[in-house]
Amino acid sequence: MIVLGVESSCDETAAAIVEDGTRVLSDVVFSQISVHSPYGGVVPELASRKHVEAILPVIAKALEDARIPKERLDIIAVTRGPGLIGALLVGLCAAKSMAWALGKPLVGVNHLEAHMHSAFLGNSPLDRPFVCLVVSGGHTALYLVNPGKENRLLGCTRDDAAGEALDKAAKLLNLGYPGGAVIDRLSVDGNPAAFQFPKAYLEKESLDFSFSGIKTALANFVRRHGSPASDGQKGAYRLEDLAASFQEAIVEVLVDKTMHAVESTGVNDVAIVGGVAANGRLRYRMVEETAWRRVTLHMPLLRFCTDNAVMVAAAGYHVWNRFGPCENLLELDAVSRWT
Amino acid sequence: MRVVTLYTDNEHDTFRMGVAMGELCEAGDILALWGELGAGKTLLTRGVARGLGIPAHIPITSPTFTFINEYDGRLHLYHLDLYRISHPDELETLPWKECLFGGGVAVIEWPDRLGDQLPRERWDVRIVVTGDENRTIQLEGHGERQEGRLERWADRCQEKRPIPSV
């Protein structure tokens, strides 16, 4: 079963061909930060217009890389939401038109469910319940995933997403883009215990998150202590230590709440997905905490953490197996919120 | 009276001022929130939401990635965050005009991104960081709609009523 996946929910325009939900035949992402995009160069964020310009070449490249003529596709899967309506509509319209013109079945995919599948690419997805931490620039949430049934939201952020806190920290420290990746890289040479940042656990037993206070704490820190030491110059503190300490506070809350969710639900598997699942410290701490609990950890390859269409094609394959294609493909609509 | 300056030394007071503003908001009001990262713009907006009657179990989350979040209360609340807009051209792809002139209440974070398209009829709320927990909040009404309302807003913002903190 050969599936074309199409993704355009936020800043990335992506298409991929995946066979039977596991075998990746091609993977094309057109993004402002992607080096391996078909065009290269910087694309302004968000503009739906840019999705419009990119979508057909991206789909064509995915077919070409996979050496699959479009007539051989079995299913077309596309992200319906959640995301920016203007952006979502571009991928949705392209996928609908192709499905209509080629007479292929169309499947609408939830972007967050697609992320959940990213941890199992190359393998069969789990058939038993597991806890999934979805953590990115726009989302921070814990789900109890019941394969074949409705997922249960266990908790989510009440203010900022974890990735947003990392990106804004990088902005406060004038460190370039994408901020989360820069903080991750700097932290490797830093002492995570150098400074204490507030860890918001909220009410006892709560699986919700709050990352707005830590952002303010960092702004206060910089105002009080000034700029960090730079090459050969004296300063009050090392940037690496600050980055590592800030990151540690976020990672610890993510790890603790995820482990709490694992314990309270009694599952034996946990997955972390989304852009922040590429964070080295988060991966390392998750490995540590799951190992001694004898819980199996599932993580996507780094390149499948950020938005991509491989996960959409994989999720689409399973949605199709479970529910079949959408009945009236021309009526499939984009949805901005979809939990 | 055109500008009122308020002082807070804790988060809860900032939130409480938001609640007061939300309670006094009328259909069509636009609140432009000015202030640096971590000043408390989203916190103040959460207060506005609660003042508009949006129930406490609905989280008021940062719209940085989504650009626009909408909520149903006594009046419809549009929460805009233009932080990620780097060029005025990009505004074209967002339904921001529908939000500002849609008969609800619009709260705009990073309103500078609208440039000269920022409506003249609006409230300006400037949050200035003066210490770890201290903020100076300047409230200013522009245009006819806001005339004669500032005094009431200032009084209500300074009332120390006990309110829940979520």
XYZ file of C-alpha atoms in Angstrom:
505
model
C 0.000 0.000 0.000
C 1.725 3.176 -1.188
C 0.724 6.389 0.583
C 1.507 9.990 -0.325
C 1.566 12.190 2.778
C 1.107 15.968 2.563
C 1.801 18.390 5.434
C 1.428 22.189 5.592
C 0.057 22.960 9.048
C 2.652 25.534 10.100
C 5.954 26.692 8.610
C 6.971 23.551 6.741
C 5.679 22.425 3.361
C 6.282 18.679 3.133
C 5.439 15.596 1.084
C 6.557 11.990 1.445
C 5.888 8.530 0.053
C 5.661 5.701 2.578
C 4.855 2.064 1.908
C 2.616 0.159 4.349
C 3.024 2.817 7.029
C 6.648 1.887 7.706
C 8.907 1.917 4.639
C 10.030 5.446 3.753
C 10.461 5.829 -0.018
C 10.912 9.589 -0.051
C 10.839 12.534 2.343
C 10.816 16.143 1.144
C 10.605 19.115 3.516
C 10.680 22.705 2.352
C 11.408 24.918 5.311
C 13.168 28.134 6.114
C 15.644 26.246 8.254
C 16.040 23.132 6.135
C 19.374 22.845 4.382
C 18.215 19.976 2.229
C 15.201 21.701 0.776
C 14.863 21.510 -2.973
C 15.554 25.245 -3.203
C 17.624 26.171 -0.208
C 17.601 29.719 1.037
C 15.465 31.447 3.579
C 11.708 31.501 3.387
C 9.740 33.910 5.558
C 7.754 32.117 8.173
C 4.074 31.471 7.947
C 3.158 33.001 4.578
C 0.494 30.739 3.083
C 1.665 32.142 -0.203
C 4.956 30.359 0.282
C 3.122 27.105 0.870
C 1.271 27.750 -2.396
C 4.537 28.229 -4.252
C 6.177 25.199 -2.684
C 3.443 22.590 -2.505
C 3.393 21.273 -6.094
C 7.189 21.142 -6.548
C 7.484 19.442 -3.152
C 4.911 16.780 -4.074
C 6.554 16.315 -7.489
C 9.941 15.863 -5.820
C 8.551 13.311 -3.364
C 7.178 11.239 -6.269
C 10.404 11.615 -8.210
C 12.656 10.644 -5.269
C 10.531 7.559 -4.631
C 10.435 6.750 -8.353
C 6.720 6.238 -8.094
C 4.451 7.492 -10.860
C 1.461 9.247 -9.320
C -0.904 6.705 -10.830
C 0.645 4.028 -8.605
C -0.336 5.761 -5.374
C -2.916 3.851 -3.349
C -3.902 6.536 -0.843
C -3.328 10.260 -0.361
C -3.099 11.393 3.274
C -3.146 15.036 4.324
C -2.964 16.995 7.571
C -6.372 18.536 8.394
C -5.368 20.203 11.661
C -4.666 21.493 14.175
C -2.727 24.375 12.692
C -3.059 27.655 10.857
C -6.125 27.528 8.641
C -4.506 29.468 5.807
C -1.512 27.146 5.825
C -3.511 23.934 6.249
C -5.793 24.795 3.329
C -2.880 24.812 0.888
C -1.908 21.204 1.538
C -5.516 20.151 1.821
C -6.505 21.689 -1.513
C -3.504 20.169 -3.284
C -4.244 16.726 -1.810
C -7.969 16.948 -2.577
C -7.348 17.993 -6.175
C -4.867 15.172 -6.722
C -7.168 12.596 -5.158
C -10.084 13.831 -7.246
C -8.150 13.980 -10.504
C -6.455 10.603 -10.037
C -9.494 8.878 -8.525
C -7.559 7.944 -5.362
C -8.941 7.685 -1.824
C -8.165 10.605 0.499
C -7.562 10.395 4.238
C -7.537 13.367 6.648
C -4.923 13.136 9.400
C -4.617 14.842 12.787
C -1.215 16.536 13.004
C -0.675 15.487 16.627
C -1.576 11.867 15.849
C 0.882 12.021 12.977
C 3.576 13.099 15.457
C 2.629 10.151 17.658
C 3.331 7.849 14.702
C 6.756 9.428 14.167
C 8.129 7.365 17.077
C 7.278 4.132 15.283
C 8.432 4.765 11.717
C 10.264 1.711 10.459
C 8.457 -0.463 13.007
C 4.912 -1.527 13.601
C 3.082 0.869 15.893
C 2.254 -0.377 19.378
C -0.984 -2.262 19.848
C -1.061 -1.589 23.614
C -1.718 1.711 25.403
C 1.187 4.087 25.952
C 1.857 7.560 27.285
C 2.937 10.101 24.683
C 4.564 13.468 25.363
C 3.955 15.795 22.420
C 6.408 18.631 22.828
C 7.191 21.308 20.252
C 7.104 25.046 19.666
C 3.343 25.072 19.565
C 2.353 22.115 21.764
C 3.192 20.620 25.119
C 0.785 17.870 26.111
C 0.623 14.382 27.582
C -1.720 11.822 26.053
C -2.722 8.319 26.942
C -2.766 6.720 23.503
C -5.140 3.788 23.135
C -4.430 2.261 19.740
C -7.654 1.901 17.791
C -9.564 4.025 20.298
C -9.803 7.675 21.308
C -6.689 9.196 22.836
C -7.070 10.721 26.289
C -5.529 14.124 27.044
C -3.834 13.816 30.441
C -2.469 17.346 30.659
C -1.252 20.267 28.587
C 0.431 23.624 28.958
C -1.548 26.404 30.571
C 0.548 29.142 28.988
C 3.666 28.689 26.845
C 4.790 25.539 25.048
C 8.211 24.146 26.060
C 9.664 24.810 22.614
C 8.378 28.355 22.742
C 10.118 28.905 26.104
C 13.399 27.617 24.630
C 13.033 29.749 21.488
C 12.224 32.867 23.493
C 15.133 32.216 25.847
C 17.427 32.134 22.839
C 15.900 35.402 21.683
C 16.475 36.995 25.110
C 20.110 35.895 24.940
C 20.518 37.008 21.315
C 21.388 33.532 20.119
C 20.044 33.024 16.609
C 17.423 30.722 15.179
C 16.209 28.048 15.713
C 16.670 28.928 19.355
C 15.895 25.541 20.863
C 18.689 23.894 18.901
C 21.202 26.612 19.860
C 20.382 26.229 23.578
C 20.718 22.457 23.251
C 24.143 22.809 21.625
C 25.464 25.359 24.143
C 24.184 23.311 27.076
C 26.465 20.397 26.240
C 29.395 22.459 27.584
C 27.465 23.983 30.467
C 26.783 23.069 34.059
C 23.050 22.376 34.456
C 23.304 22.949 38.212
C 24.983 26.373 37.957
C 21.758 28.328 38.435
C 18.331 27.488 39.761
C 15.329 28.316 37.604
C 11.767 27.872 38.817
C 10.175 24.552 37.929
C 6.412 24.901 37.797
C 4.741 21.701 38.924
C 1.350 23.362 39.575
C -1.079 21.510 41.844
C -0.162 18.142 43.279
C -0.959 15.352 40.808
C -1.498 17.854 37.989
C -0.157 16.785 34.597
C -0.496 20.302 33.198
C 2.560 22.418 32.416
C 3.477 26.088 32.810
C 6.571 27.564 31.174
C 5.774 31.253 31.288
C 7.327 31.922 34.703
C 10.716 30.523 33.733
C 10.880 32.918 30.781
C 10.337 35.850 33.130
C 12.960 34.424 35.509
C 15.486 34.354 32.671
C 14.678 37.949 31.688
C 15.218 38.931 35.344
C 18.522 37.036 35.437
C 19.873 38.832 32.382
C 18.747 42.211 33.696
C 20.473 41.570 37.003
C 23.693 39.956 35.821
C 24.221 41.503 32.410
C 25.758 39.760 29.441
C 27.711 36.526 29.827
C 31.455 36.115 29.517
C 32.568 35.937 25.901
C 35.822 34.739 24.359
C 38.750 36.054 26.371
C 36.530 38.572 28.165
C 35.482 38.477 31.761
C 31.835 38.285 32.632
C 29.692 37.405 35.601
C 28.783 33.978 34.255
C 29.229 31.600 31.348
C 26.538 31.536 28.670
C 26.863 27.747 28.485
C 26.037 27.425 32.198
C 23.019 29.677 31.873
C 21.707 27.799 28.831
C 22.251 24.427 30.507
C 20.553 25.520 33.753
C 17.571 26.988 31.926
C 17.192 23.924 29.737
C 17.526 21.641 32.761
C 14.553 23.227 34.518
C 12.367 22.655 31.469
C 13.621 19.136 30.818
C 13.163 18.090 34.455
C 9.509 19.150 34.502
C 8.866 17.370 31.192
C 10.538 14.189 32.447
C 8.906 14.231 35.894
C 5.394 14.787 34.586
C 5.824 12.154 31.878
C 7.028 9.610 34.431
C 4.169 10.572 36.715
C 1.764 9.930 33.827
C 3.394 6.550 33.190
C 2.984 5.581 36.850
C -0.567 6.807 37.218
C -1.761 5.072 34.060
C 0.224 1.880 34.643
C 1.461 1.585 31.061
C 4.813 0.055 30.127
C 5.605 2.223 27.124
C 6.242 5.898 26.638
C 6.882 7.950 23.494
C 8.220 11.479 23.118
C 7.531 13.271 19.848
C 7.644 16.762 18.310
C 10.427 19.250 17.677
C 11.653 19.355 21.294
C 11.928 15.534 21.271
C 15.137 16.238 19.316
C 16.623 17.934 22.404
C 19.699 15.972 23.467
C 19.257 16.491 27.198
C 15.575 15.494 27.106
C 16.408 12.301 25.208
C 19.240 11.475 27.626
C 17.120 12.031 30.748
C 14.190 10.090 29.295
C 16.493 7.153 28.595
C 17.770 7.258 32.199
C 14.358 7.501 33.815
C 12.690 4.858 31.679
C 15.595 2.407 31.992
C 15.409 1.861 35.746
C 11.616 1.804 35.662
C 11.791 -0.885 32.978
C 9.547 1.148 30.765
C 10.181 1.028 27.023
C 10.977 4.402 25.479
C 10.048 5.174 21.885
C 11.633 8.194 20.202
C 11.601 9.323 16.571
C 14.835 9.683 14.631
C 16.005 13.284 14.897
C 14.885 14.159 11.377
C 11.332 13.003 12.111
C 10.936 15.127 15.254
C 10.159 18.365 13.426
C 7.195 18.627 11.075
C 7.427 16.231 8.145
C 5.114 14.337 5.814
C 6.498 10.845 6.484
C 4.579 10.759 9.756
C 1.442 11.984 7.958
C 1.707 9.185 5.395
C 2.307 6.619 8.157
C -0.612 7.864 10.245
C -2.756 8.058 7.106
C -2.117 4.394 6.375
C -3.397 3.415 9.819
C -6.370 5.767 9.696
C -7.283 4.225 6.340
C -7.023 0.694 7.762
C -9.258 1.651 10.657
C -11.830 3.927 9.097
C -11.349 3.760 5.335
C -11.167 6.885 3.178
C -13.229 9.992 3.843
C -16.552 9.604 2.080
C -16.886 12.889 0.313
C -13.362 14.045 -0.334
C -14.302 17.461 -1.622
C -15.961 18.259 1.714
C -12.917 17.488 3.849
C -12.196 20.725 5.693
C -9.268 22.191 7.634
C -9.680 22.546 11.399
C -7.592 24.953 13.453
C -8.201 23.212 16.797
C -8.464 19.457 17.053
C -7.485 17.702 20.254
C -7.097 62.562 31.750
C -5.358 60.684 28.935
C -2.817 58.420 30.576
C -2.967 56.557 33.863
C 0.059 54.928 35.424
C -0.478 51.915 37.657
C 2.053 50.004 39.717
C 2.172 46.343 40.651
C 4.703 44.378 42.642
C 3.359 40.895 42.031
C 1.938 38.760 39.245
C -1.451 38.472 40.829
C -2.005 42.235 40.662
C -1.158 42.262 36.969
C -3.676 39.475 36.484
C -6.233 41.352 38.597
C -5.851 44.465 36.427
C -6.519 42.297 33.401
C -9.703 41.023 35.044
C -10.844 44.614 35.670
C -10.186 45.521 32.035
C -12.061 42.432 30.849
C -15.070 43.347 32.966
C -15.198 46.855 31.515
C -14.580 45.882 27.891
C -17.276 46.702 25.386
C -17.866 45.146 21.986
C -15.309 46.459 19.517
C -12.639 47.327 22.085
C -9.055 46.826 20.983
C -6.286 46.474 23.564
C -2.737 46.873 22.262
C -0.313 45.310 24.766
C 3.225 46.681 24.708
C 6.093 45.154 26.669
C 9.214 43.049 26.360
C 9.477 39.247 26.537
C 8.451 38.058 29.989
C 6.752 41.338 30.957
C 3.424 39.613 31.559
C 1.375 40.240 28.414
C -0.146 36.775 28.244
C -0.792 36.883 32.004
C -2.671 40.162 31.660
C -4.620 38.696 28.747
C -5.629 35.743 30.917
C -7.052 38.307 33.328
C -8.968 40.021 30.504
C -10.373 36.621 29.502
C -11.573 35.871 33.031
C -13.066 39.368 33.250
C -14.979 38.595 30.081
C -16.384 35.515 31.770
C -14.311 32.868 30.028
C -14.315 30.062 32.606
C -11.177 29.280 34.593
C -10.954 25.698 33.301
C -10.219 26.997 29.792
C -6.471 27.657 29.593
C -5.491 30.953 27.994
C -2.327 29.854 26.234
C 0.281 31.798 24.343
C -0.721 32.401 20.717
C 2.906 32.829 19.635
C 2.735 29.803 17.340
C -0.920 29.957 16.394
C -0.966 33.782 15.949
C -4.644 33.984 16.906
C -6.587 32.219 19.667
C -10.315 32.750 20.093
C -12.531 32.295 23.117
C -16.253 32.633 23.860
C -17.231 34.726 26.862
C -19.629 37.585 27.567
C -18.013 38.947 24.407
C -15.904 37.023 21.907
C -12.202 37.375 22.702
C -9.571 37.407 19.969
C -6.071 36.986 21.386
C -3.476 37.930 18.769
C 0.268 37.521 19.083
C 2.226 38.989 16.187
C 5.650 38.140 17.633
C 6.566 35.870 14.728
C 5.577 38.381 12.037
C 8.808 39.642 10.571
C 7.459 41.544 7.579
C 4.173 43.478 7.122
C 3.548 41.387 3.967
C 3.002 38.356 6.150
C -0.036 39.980 7.749
C -1.924 39.404 4.522
C -2.227 35.730 5.285
C -3.800 36.277 8.711
C -7.450 37.229 9.296
C -6.391 39.967 11.702
C -8.901 42.525 10.442
C -11.784 40.153 11.139
C -10.483 39.921 14.705
C -10.092 43.654 15.259
C -13.348 44.684 13.675
C -15.412 41.588 14.363
C -17.580 42.967 17.180
C -15.691 41.218 19.945
C -12.721 42.251 22.037
C -9.240 42.036 20.516
C -6.068 41.852 22.582
C -2.907 42.300 20.498
C 0.566 41.312 21.700
C 3.463 42.830 19.727
C 1.153 45.450 18.125
C 4.198 47.217 16.627
C 4.113 44.566 13.917
C 0.953 46.192 12.529
C 2.900 49.377 11.777
C 0.634 52.139 10.523
C -2.227 49.670 10.206
C -2.694 49.694 13.980
C -6.147 51.261 14.466
C -6.305 54.731 15.956
C -9.300 53.747 18.123
C -7.719 51.622 20.801
C -6.440 51.189 24.324
C -2.693 51.129 24.793
C -1.494 49.061 27.735
C 2.245 49.411 28.265
C 3.878 47.002 30.690
C 7.291 48.247 31.782
C 9.531 45.912 33.785
C 10.934 47.808 36.766
C 12.098 44.874 38.888
C 11.825 41.081 39.158
C 8.184 41.291 40.181
C 7.574 45.017 39.738
C 5.767 46.395 36.753
C 4.605 49.853 35.782
C 1.474 49.639 33.674
C 0.452 52.644 31.618
C -3.072 52.758 30.353
C -3.982 55.153 27.594
C -7.195 55.579 25.607
C -7.077 56.787 22.010
C -10.022 57.963 19.935
C -13.644 58.805 20.613
C -14.772 55.411 21.835
C -12.388 55.592 24.766
C -13.333 59.119 25.810
C -14.601 59.427 29.354
C -13.916 55.779 30.125
C -10.321 55.980 31.351
C -11.137 57.156 34.872
C -13.431 54.215 35.497
C -10.867 51.806 34.065
C -8.142 53.258 36.286
C -10.313 53.035 39.415
C -11.361 49.483 38.730
C -7.787 48.407 37.963
C -6.681 49.662 41.351
C -9.427 47.954 43.346
C -7.877 45.174 45.394
C -10.655 42.636 45.254
C -10.047 39.043 46.182
C -10.215 36.971 43.001
C -9.005 33.473 42.140
C -5.640 33.414 40.423
C -6.317 31.285 37.363
